[in-house]
Amino acid sequence: MLEQILQLDTEIFQLVNSGMANIIMDLAMPIVTSLKYWTPVYLIGFLFLLIKYKWKGLFYCVMILLTVGIANELSSHILKEFFVRPRPCHTLSGDEIRLLVGCGPGKSFPSSHATNNFALATILTYYFRKYRYWFYSIAALVAFSRVYVGVHYPIDISAGAILGTSVGLLFTLIATKIDKKWNLKPESK
């Protein structure tokens, strides 16, 4: 049964990685998947929260950092070390994969990119619900990009999405408790 699931995972990986190949996505997905392009966006977002919401904004930034930090720790240092699944770029041959970014030495399951972005989308949705479709669409796009560029299997990003959302929900429960006591949630949702 597990062997059949992993075979299907590989087939879906190849469908996305090779079957969907086109010049536009070949140019866009390495940018979408790269942290160096997202770092300025995150910094601007933090600055915006601090300027617009002052002390509340500082609290939002702390909650975001805690949420993503815990999600990343679970994904990168606990679960990846437990499952030790190699990346597709380590296991598939050159004619079975199109590698558009560096493979890296890391492990594959679960995807930390997916975990972190879904955790971020979930905690941001708690504070700014009207933008939830944007938050989750960006998280899904980043997760998808990991398969497209050749560094994760679909199960890796699915598990990362579930893990990240779960950690995000845990932190929204914590934020709800704190908000009831100190009224820190923005006025407009």
Coordinates of C-alpha atoms in Angstrom, one line a residue:
M1 CA 0.0 0.0 0.0
L2 CA 2.7 2.5 1.0
E3 CA 4.7 1.6 -2.2
Q4 CA 1.6 2.4 -4.3
I5 CA 1.1 5.7 -2.6
L6 CA 4.7 6.7 -3.1
Q7 CA 4.5 5.6 -6.8
L8 CA 1.4 7.8 -7.3
D9 CA 3.3 10.6 -5.5
T10 CA 6.1 10.3 -8.0
E11 CA 3.8 10.2 -10.9
I12 CA 2.0 13.4 -9.8
F13 CA 5.4 14.9 -9.1
Q14 CA 6.4 14.2 -12.7
L15 CA 3.1 15.5 -14.1
V16 CA 3.6 18.8 -12.3
N17 CA 7.4 19.0 -12.7
S18 CA 7.6 18.0 -16.4
G19 CA 4.1 17.7 -17.7
M20 CA 3.1 21.3 -16.9
A21 CA 6.5 22.7 -18.1
N22 CA 6.3 26.0 -19.9
I23 CA 8.5 29.0 -20.3
I24 CA 6.4 31.4 -18.2
M25 CA 6.3 29.0 -15.2
D26 CA 10.0 28.1 -15.7
L27 CA 10.8 31.8 -15.2
A28 CA 8.2 32.5 -12.5
M29 CA 8.4 29.5 -10.2
P30 CA 12.1 29.8 -9.2
I31 CA 11.3 33.4 -8.1
V32 CA 8.1 32.3 -6.2
T33 CA 10.0 29.6 -4.4
S34 CA 13.0 31.7 -3.3
L35 CA 13.1 33.2 0.1
K36 CA 15.4 36.0 -1.1
Y37 CA 12.5 37.5 -3.1
W38 CA 10.0 37.1 -0.2
T39 CA 12.2 38.6 2.5
P40 CA 11.6 42.2 1.5
V41 CA 7.8 41.5 1.3
Y42 CA 7.9 40.1 4.9
L43 CA 10.0 43.1 6.2
I44 CA 7.6 45.6 4.5
G45 CA 4.7 43.7 6.1
F46 CA 6.2 43.8 9.5
L47 CA 7.0 47.6 9.1
F48 CA 3.4 48.2 8.0
L49 CA 2.0 46.4 11.0
L50 CA 4.2 48.3 13.4
I51 CA 3.4 51.7 11.8
K52 CA -0.4 51.2 11.4
Y53 CA -1.1 49.3 14.6
K54 CA 1.6 50.4 16.9
W55 CA 1.7 48.2 20.0
K56 CA -1.0 45.9 18.6
G57 CA 1.2 45.6 15.5
L58 CA 4.2 44.6 17.6
F59 CA 2.0 41.9 19.2
Y60 CA 1.0 40.7 15.7
C61 CA 4.6 40.5 14.6
V62 CA 5.5 38.5 17.7
M63 CA 2.6 36.1 17.1
I64 CA 3.6 35.7 13.5
L65 CA 7.3 35.0 14.4
L66 CA 6.2 32.5 17.1
T67 CA 3.8 30.8 14.8
V68 CA 6.2 30.4 11.9
G69 CA 9.1 29.7 14.1
I70 CA 7.4 26.8 15.9
A71 CA 6.0 25.5 12.6
N72 CA 9.5 25.7 11.0
E73 CA 11.1 23.9 14.0
L74 CA 8.6 21.1 13.9
S75 CA 9.0 20.7 10.1
S76 CA 12.8 21.2 9.7
H77 CA 14.3 19.8 12.8
I78 CA 11.8 17.2 14.2
L79 CA 9.7 15.7 11.4
K80 CA 12.3 15.8 8.6
E81 CA 14.8 14.1 10.9
F82 CA 12.2 11.5 11.9
F83 CA 11.0 10.6 8.4
V84 CA 14.4 11.2 6.6
R85 CA 12.7 11.2 3.1
P86 CA 15.1 12.2 0.4
R87 CA 14.2 15.0 -2.0
P88 CA 13.1 13.9 -5.5
C89 CA 16.2 15.7 -6.9
H90 CA 18.3 13.1 -4.9
T91 CA 16.4 10.0 -5.9
L92 CA 15.2 10.5 -9.5
S93 CA 17.4 10.3 -12.5
G94 CA 18.1 13.2 -14.9
D95 CA 15.4 12.2 -17.4
E96 CA 12.8 11.9 -14.6
I97 CA 13.2 15.4 -13.2
R98 CA 13.6 19.0 -14.2
L99 CA 15.6 20.8 -11.5
L100 CA 15.1 24.5 -11.8
V101 CA 16.8 25.5 -8.5
G102 CA 19.6 24.0 -6.4
C103 CA 18.6 20.7 -4.8
G104 CA 20.2 21.3 -1.4
P105 CA 21.2 18.7 1.1
G106 CA 18.0 18.9 3.1
K107 CA 15.3 16.3 3.5
S108 CA 11.9 16.3 1.8
F109 CA 9.1 15.4 4.2
P110 CA 7.3 17.7 5.1
S111 CA 8.0 20.7 3.0
S112 CA 9.1 23.6 5.3
H113 CA 8.2 26.1 2.7
A114 CA 4.6 24.8 2.7
T115 CA 4.6 24.5 6.5
N116 CA 5.8 28.0 7.1
N117 CA 3.6 29.7 4.5
F118 CA 0.4 27.9 5.6
A119 CA 1.2 28.7 9.3
L120 CA 1.7 32.4 8.2
A121 CA -1.5 32.4 6.2
T122 CA -3.5 31.0 9.1
I123 CA -2.3 33.4 11.7
L124 CA -2.7 36.4 9.3
T125 CA -6.2 35.2 8.5
Y126 CA -7.0 35.4 12.2
Y127 CA -6.1 39.1 12.3
F128 CA -7.1 40.1 8.7
R129 CA -9.9 37.8 7.7
K130 CA -10.9 39.7 4.6
Y131 CA -7.6 38.9 3.0
R132 CA -7.7 35.2 3.7
Y133 CA -8.0 34.2 0.0
W134 CA -4.8 36.1 -0.8
F135 CA -2.9 34.6 2.2
Y136 CA -3.9 31.0 1.3
S137 CA -3.5 31.6 -2.4
I138 CA 0.1 32.8 -1.9
A139 CA 0.8 29.9 0.5
A140 CA -0.6 27.4 -2.1
L141 CA 1.4 29.0 -4.9
V142 CA 4.7 28.8 -2.9
A143 CA 3.9 25.1 -2.0
F144 CA 3.1 24.3 -5.6
S145 CA 6.3 25.9 -6.7
R146 CA 8.3 23.5 -4.7
V147 CA 7.0 20.6 -6.8
Y148 CA 7.3 22.5 -10.0
V149 CA 11.0 23.4 -9.5
G150 CA 11.8 19.8 -8.5
V151 CA 12.7 19.8 -4.8
H152 CA 9.5 18.3 -3.2
Y153 CA 7.0 15.6 -3.8
P154 CA 3.2 16.5 -3.6
I155 CA 2.8 14.6 -0.4
D156 CA 5.6 16.7 1.1
I157 CA 3.7 19.9 0.4
S158 CA 0.4 18.5 1.4
A159 CA 1.8 17.4 4.8
G160 CA 3.5 20.8 5.1
A161 CA 0.2 22.6 4.4
I162 CA -1.6 20.5 7.0
L163 CA 1.1 20.9 9.6
G164 CA 1.4 24.7 9.0
T165 CA -2.4 25.2 9.2
S166 CA -2.5 23.1 12.4
V167 CA 0.2 25.2 14.1
G168 CA -1.4 28.4 12.8
L169 CA -4.8 27.3 14.3
L170 CA -3.1 26.5 17.6
F171 CA -1.7 30.0 17.7
T172 CA -5.0 31.5 16.7
L173 CA -6.5 29.9 19.8
I174 CA -3.7 31.4 21.9
A175 CA -4.3 34.8 20.2
T176 CA -8.0 34.5 20.9
K177 CA -7.4 34.0 24.6
I178 CA -5.0 37.0 24.7
D179 CA -7.4 39.2 22.6
K180 CA -10.3 38.5 25.0
K181 CA -8.2 39.9 27.8
W182 CA -6.4 42.8 26.1
N183 CA -8.5 43.6 23.0
L184 CA -5.6 43.3 20.5
K185 CA -7.4 42.3 17.4
P186 CA -7.8 45.0 14.7
E187 CA -11.2 46.8 14.6
S188 CA -11.9 45.9 10.9
K189 CA -11.7 42.3 9.9

